[in-house]
PDB file of C-alpha atoms in Angstrom:
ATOM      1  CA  UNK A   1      31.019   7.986 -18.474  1.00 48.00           C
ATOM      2  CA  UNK A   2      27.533   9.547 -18.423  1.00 51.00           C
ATOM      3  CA  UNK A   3      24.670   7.136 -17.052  1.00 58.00           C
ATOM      4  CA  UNK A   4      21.790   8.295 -19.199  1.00 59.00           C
ATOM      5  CA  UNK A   5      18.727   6.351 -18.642  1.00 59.00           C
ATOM      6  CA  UNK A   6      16.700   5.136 -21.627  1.00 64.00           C
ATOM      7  CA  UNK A   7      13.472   7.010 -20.545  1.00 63.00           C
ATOM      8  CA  UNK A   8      15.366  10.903 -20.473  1.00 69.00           C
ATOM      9  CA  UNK A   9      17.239  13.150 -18.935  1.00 78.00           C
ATOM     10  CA  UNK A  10      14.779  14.673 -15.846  1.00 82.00           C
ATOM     11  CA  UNK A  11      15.979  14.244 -12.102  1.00 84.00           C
ATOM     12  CA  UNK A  12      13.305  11.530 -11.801  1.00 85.00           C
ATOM     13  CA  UNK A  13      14.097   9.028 -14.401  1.00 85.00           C
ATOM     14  CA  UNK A  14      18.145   9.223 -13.075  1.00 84.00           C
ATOM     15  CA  UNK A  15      16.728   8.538  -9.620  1.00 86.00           C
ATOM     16  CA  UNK A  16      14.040   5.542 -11.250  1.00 87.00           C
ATOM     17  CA  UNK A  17      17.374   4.533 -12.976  1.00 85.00           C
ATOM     18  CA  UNK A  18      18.573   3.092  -9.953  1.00 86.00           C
ATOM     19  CA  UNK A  19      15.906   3.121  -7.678  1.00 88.00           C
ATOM     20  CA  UNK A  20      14.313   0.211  -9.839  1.00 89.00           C
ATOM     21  CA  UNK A  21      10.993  -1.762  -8.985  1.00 92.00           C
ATOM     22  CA  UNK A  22      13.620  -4.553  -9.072  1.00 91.00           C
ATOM     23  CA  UNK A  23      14.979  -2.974  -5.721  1.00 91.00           C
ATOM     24  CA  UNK A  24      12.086  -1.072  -4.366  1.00 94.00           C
ATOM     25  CA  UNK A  25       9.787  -4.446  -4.533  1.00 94.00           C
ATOM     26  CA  UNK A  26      11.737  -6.602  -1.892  1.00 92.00           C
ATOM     27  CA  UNK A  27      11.922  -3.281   0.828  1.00 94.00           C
ATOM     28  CA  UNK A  28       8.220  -3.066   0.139  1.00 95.00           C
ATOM     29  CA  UNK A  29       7.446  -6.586   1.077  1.00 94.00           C
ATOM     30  CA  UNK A  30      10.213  -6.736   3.857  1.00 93.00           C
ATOM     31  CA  UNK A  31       8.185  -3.793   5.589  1.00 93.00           C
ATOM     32  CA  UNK A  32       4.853  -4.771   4.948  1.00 93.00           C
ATOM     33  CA  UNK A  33       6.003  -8.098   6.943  1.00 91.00           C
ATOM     34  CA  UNK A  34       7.772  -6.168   9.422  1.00 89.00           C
ATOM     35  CA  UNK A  35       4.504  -4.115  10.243  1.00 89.00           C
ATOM     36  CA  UNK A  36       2.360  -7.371  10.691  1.00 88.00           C
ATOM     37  CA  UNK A  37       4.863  -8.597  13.073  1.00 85.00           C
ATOM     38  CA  UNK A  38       4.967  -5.631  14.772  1.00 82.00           C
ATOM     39  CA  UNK A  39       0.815  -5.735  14.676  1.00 84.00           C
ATOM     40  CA  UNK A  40       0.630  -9.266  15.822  1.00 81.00           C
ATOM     41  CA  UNK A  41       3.589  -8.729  18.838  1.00 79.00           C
ATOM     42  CA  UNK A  42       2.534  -8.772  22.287  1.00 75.00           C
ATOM     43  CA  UNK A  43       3.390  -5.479  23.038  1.00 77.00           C
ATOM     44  CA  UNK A  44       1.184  -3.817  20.634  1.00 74.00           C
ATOM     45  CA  UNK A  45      -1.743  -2.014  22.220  1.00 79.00           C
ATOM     46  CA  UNK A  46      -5.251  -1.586  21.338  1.00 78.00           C
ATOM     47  CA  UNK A  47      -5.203   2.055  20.112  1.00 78.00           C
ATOM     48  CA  UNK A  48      -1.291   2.112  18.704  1.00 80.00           C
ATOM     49  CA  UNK A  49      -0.980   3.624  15.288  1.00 79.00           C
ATOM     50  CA  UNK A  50       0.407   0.289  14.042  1.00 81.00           C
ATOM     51  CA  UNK A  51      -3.853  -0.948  14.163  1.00 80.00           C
ATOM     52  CA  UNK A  52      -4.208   1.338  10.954  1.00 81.00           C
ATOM     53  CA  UNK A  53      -1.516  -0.424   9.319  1.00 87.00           C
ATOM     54  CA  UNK A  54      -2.360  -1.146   5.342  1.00 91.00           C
ATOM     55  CA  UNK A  55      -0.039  -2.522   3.093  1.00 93.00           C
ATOM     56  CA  UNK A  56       2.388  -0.461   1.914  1.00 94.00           C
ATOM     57  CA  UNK A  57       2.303  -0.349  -2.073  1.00 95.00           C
ATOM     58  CA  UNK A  58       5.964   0.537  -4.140  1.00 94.00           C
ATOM     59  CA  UNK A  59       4.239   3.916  -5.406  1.00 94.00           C
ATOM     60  CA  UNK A  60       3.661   5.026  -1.497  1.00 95.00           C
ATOM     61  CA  UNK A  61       7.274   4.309  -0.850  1.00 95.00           C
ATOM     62  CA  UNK A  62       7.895   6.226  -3.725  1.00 95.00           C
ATOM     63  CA  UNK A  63       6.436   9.289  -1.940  1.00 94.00           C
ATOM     64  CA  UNK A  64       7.992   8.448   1.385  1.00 95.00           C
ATOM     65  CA  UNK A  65      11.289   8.376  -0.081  1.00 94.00           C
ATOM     66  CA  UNK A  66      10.564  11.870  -2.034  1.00 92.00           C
ATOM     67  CA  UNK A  67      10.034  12.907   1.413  1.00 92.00           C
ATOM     68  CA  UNK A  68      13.011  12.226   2.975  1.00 90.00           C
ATOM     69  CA  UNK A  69      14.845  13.852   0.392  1.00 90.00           C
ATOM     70  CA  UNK A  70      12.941  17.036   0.367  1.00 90.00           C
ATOM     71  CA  UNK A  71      13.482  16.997   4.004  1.00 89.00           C
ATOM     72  CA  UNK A  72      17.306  17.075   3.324  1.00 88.00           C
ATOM     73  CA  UNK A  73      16.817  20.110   1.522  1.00 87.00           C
ATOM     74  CA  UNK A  74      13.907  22.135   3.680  1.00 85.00           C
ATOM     75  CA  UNK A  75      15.114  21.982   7.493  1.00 86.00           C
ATOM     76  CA  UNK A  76      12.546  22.463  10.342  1.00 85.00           C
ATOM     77  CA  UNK A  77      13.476  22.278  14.449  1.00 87.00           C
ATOM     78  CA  UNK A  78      10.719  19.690  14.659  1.00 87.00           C
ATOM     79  CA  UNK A  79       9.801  16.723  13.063  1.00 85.00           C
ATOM     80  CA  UNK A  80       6.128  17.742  13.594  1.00 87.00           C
ATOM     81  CA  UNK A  81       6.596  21.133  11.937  1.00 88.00           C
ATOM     82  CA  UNK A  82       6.578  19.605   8.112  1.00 89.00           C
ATOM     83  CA  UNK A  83       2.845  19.345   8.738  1.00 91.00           C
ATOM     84  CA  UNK A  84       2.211  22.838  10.650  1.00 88.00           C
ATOM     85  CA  UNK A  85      -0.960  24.264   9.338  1.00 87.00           C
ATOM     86  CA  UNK A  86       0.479  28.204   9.980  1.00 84.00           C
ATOM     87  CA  UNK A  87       0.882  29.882   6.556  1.00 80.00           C
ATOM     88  CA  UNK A  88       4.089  30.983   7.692  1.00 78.00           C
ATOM     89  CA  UNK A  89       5.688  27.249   8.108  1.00 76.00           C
ATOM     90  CA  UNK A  90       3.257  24.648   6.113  1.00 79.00           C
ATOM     91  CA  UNK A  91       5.123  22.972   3.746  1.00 82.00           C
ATOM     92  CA  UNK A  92       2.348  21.647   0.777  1.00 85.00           C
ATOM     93  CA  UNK A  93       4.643  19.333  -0.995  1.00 86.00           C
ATOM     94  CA  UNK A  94       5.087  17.148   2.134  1.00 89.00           C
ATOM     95  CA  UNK A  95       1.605  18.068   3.707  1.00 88.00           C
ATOM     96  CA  UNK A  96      -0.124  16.687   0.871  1.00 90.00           C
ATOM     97  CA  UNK A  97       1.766  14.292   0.047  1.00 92.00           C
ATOM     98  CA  UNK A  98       1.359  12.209   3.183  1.00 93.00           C
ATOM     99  CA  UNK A  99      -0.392  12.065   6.936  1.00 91.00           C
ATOM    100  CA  UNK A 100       2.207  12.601   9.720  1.00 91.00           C
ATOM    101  CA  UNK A 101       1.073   9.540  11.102  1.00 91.00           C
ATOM    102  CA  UNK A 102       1.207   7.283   7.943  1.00 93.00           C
ATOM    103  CA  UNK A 103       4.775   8.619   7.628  1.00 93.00           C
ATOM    104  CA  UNK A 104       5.375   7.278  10.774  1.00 92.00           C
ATOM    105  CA  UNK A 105       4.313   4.139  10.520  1.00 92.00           C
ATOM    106  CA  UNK A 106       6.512   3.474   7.355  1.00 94.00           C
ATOM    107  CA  UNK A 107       9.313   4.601   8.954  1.00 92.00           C
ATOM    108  CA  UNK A 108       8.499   2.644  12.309  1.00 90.00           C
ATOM    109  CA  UNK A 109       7.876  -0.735   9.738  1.00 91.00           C
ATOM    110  CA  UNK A 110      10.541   0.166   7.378  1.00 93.00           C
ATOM    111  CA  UNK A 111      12.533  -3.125   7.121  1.00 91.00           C
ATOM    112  CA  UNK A 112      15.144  -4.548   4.085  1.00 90.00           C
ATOM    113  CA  UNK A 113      15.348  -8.097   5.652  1.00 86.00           C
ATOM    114  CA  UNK A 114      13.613 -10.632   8.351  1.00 81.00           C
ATOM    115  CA  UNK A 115      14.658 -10.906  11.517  1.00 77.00           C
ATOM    116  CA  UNK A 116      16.364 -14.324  12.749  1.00 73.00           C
ATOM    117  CA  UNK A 117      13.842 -15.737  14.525  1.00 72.00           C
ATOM    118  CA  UNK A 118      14.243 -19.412  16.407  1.00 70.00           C
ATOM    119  CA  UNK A 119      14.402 -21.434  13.396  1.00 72.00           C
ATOM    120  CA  UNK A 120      16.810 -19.160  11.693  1.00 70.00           C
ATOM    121  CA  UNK A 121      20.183 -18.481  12.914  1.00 74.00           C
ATOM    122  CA  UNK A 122      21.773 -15.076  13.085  1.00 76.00           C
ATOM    123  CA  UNK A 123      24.117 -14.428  10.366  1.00 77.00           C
ATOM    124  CA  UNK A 124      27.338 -13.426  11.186  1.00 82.00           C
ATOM    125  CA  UNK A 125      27.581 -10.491   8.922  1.00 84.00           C
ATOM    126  CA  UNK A 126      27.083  -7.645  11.347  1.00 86.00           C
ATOM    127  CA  UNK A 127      25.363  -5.563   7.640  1.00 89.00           C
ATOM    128  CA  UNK A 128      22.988  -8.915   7.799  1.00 86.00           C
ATOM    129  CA  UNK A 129      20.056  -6.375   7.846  1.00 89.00           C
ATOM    130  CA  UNK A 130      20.819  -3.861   4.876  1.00 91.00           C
ATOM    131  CA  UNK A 131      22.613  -6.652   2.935  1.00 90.00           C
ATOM    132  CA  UNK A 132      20.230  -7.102   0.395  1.00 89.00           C
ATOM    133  CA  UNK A 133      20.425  -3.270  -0.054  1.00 91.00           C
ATOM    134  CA  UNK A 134      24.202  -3.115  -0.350  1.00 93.00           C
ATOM    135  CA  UNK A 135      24.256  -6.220  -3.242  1.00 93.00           C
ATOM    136  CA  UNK A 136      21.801  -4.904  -4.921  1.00 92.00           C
ATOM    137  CA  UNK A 137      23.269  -1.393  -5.326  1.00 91.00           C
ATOM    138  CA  UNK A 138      26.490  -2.598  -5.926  1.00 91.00           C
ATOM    139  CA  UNK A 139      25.330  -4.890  -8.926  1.00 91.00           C
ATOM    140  CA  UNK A 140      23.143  -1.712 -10.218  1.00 90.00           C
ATOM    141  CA  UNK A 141      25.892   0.415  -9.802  1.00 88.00           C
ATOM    142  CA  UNK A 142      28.365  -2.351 -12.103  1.00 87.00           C
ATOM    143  CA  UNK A 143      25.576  -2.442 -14.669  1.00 85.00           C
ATOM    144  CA  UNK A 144      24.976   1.202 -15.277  1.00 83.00           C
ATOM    145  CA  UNK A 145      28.425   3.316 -14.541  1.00 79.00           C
ATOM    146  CA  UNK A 146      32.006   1.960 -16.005  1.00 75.00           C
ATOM    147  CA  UNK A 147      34.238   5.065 -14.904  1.00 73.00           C
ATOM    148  CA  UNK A 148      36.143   6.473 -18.053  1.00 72.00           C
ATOM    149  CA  UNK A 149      39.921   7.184 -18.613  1.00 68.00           C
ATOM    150  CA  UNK A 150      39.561  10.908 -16.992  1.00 69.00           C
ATOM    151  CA  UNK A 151      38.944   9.552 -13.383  1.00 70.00           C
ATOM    152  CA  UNK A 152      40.757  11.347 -11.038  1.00 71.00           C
ATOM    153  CA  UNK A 153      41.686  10.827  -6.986  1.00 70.00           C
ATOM    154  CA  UNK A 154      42.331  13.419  -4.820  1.00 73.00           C
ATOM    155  CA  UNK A 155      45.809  12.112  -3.320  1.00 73.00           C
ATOM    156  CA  UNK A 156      44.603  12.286   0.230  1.00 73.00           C
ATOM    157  CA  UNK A 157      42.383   9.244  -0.449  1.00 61.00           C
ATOM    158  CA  UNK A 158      45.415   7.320  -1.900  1.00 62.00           C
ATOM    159  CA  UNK A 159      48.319   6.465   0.539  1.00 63.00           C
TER     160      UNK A 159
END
């Protein structure tokens, strides 16, 4: 079975499909807490990046996910080198898209659920942390995709 979303058929709206602001909204507030933790530790220092920290909106984690994927696809030796200013190696749709160090900050913040603390236990589900992500997927997934008759295994997945 096909999942077509309602909106059309360009790489985008199959992505928003799933990637709903149903999902995308509890990540966003997960890391914007995370980063104010992080802000208010001890161990922060006066001039760390983390002192720049503003909250982190769903269409900016939009962009930092679009990032990540486009880094699948265009492979550098350095982290660093996605925002090289050398004709021969600056990549504009990730340059312009977003600072190096804002990037970093996300990705230092990035959180999908709080940390026990001394009031709250620690769960025993060792996934505890990407739970929420792993639910919610799996009920998108059971929403949107109901495999058809022509489903076929490869036999070395079936013993």
């Amino acid at each position: 079975m096909r999942i077509i979303p309602s909106n059309g058929n360009s790489p985008i709206e199959y992505f928003r499909h799933i990637m709903t602001d149903e999902f995308l909204q509890p990540i966003v507030e997960e890391t914007n807490n995370n980063a104010v933790d992080i802000f208010l530790s001890l161990a922060t220092k006066e001039k760390s990046r983390i002192c720049d920290w503003k909250n982190l909106p769903i269409g900016e984690l939009l962009i930092f996910l679009g990032i990540f994927l486009q880094m699948g696809n265009v492979k550098v030796k350095r982290f660093q080198d996605y925002w090289k200013k050398d004709p021969l190696f600056h990549n504009k749709a990730i340059a312009n898209s977003m600072t190096r160090n804002r990037l970093l900050l996300i990705l230092r913040s990035m959180h999908f659920s709080r940390n026990p603390t001394f009031e709250r236990v620690k769960p025993e589900d060792r996934l505890y942390k990407i739970r929420p992500i792993i639910d919610f997927f799996n009920k998108r997934m059971s929403e949107i995709y109901y495999p058809c008759k022509q489903l076929s295994l490869d036999e070395s997945m079936v013993l």
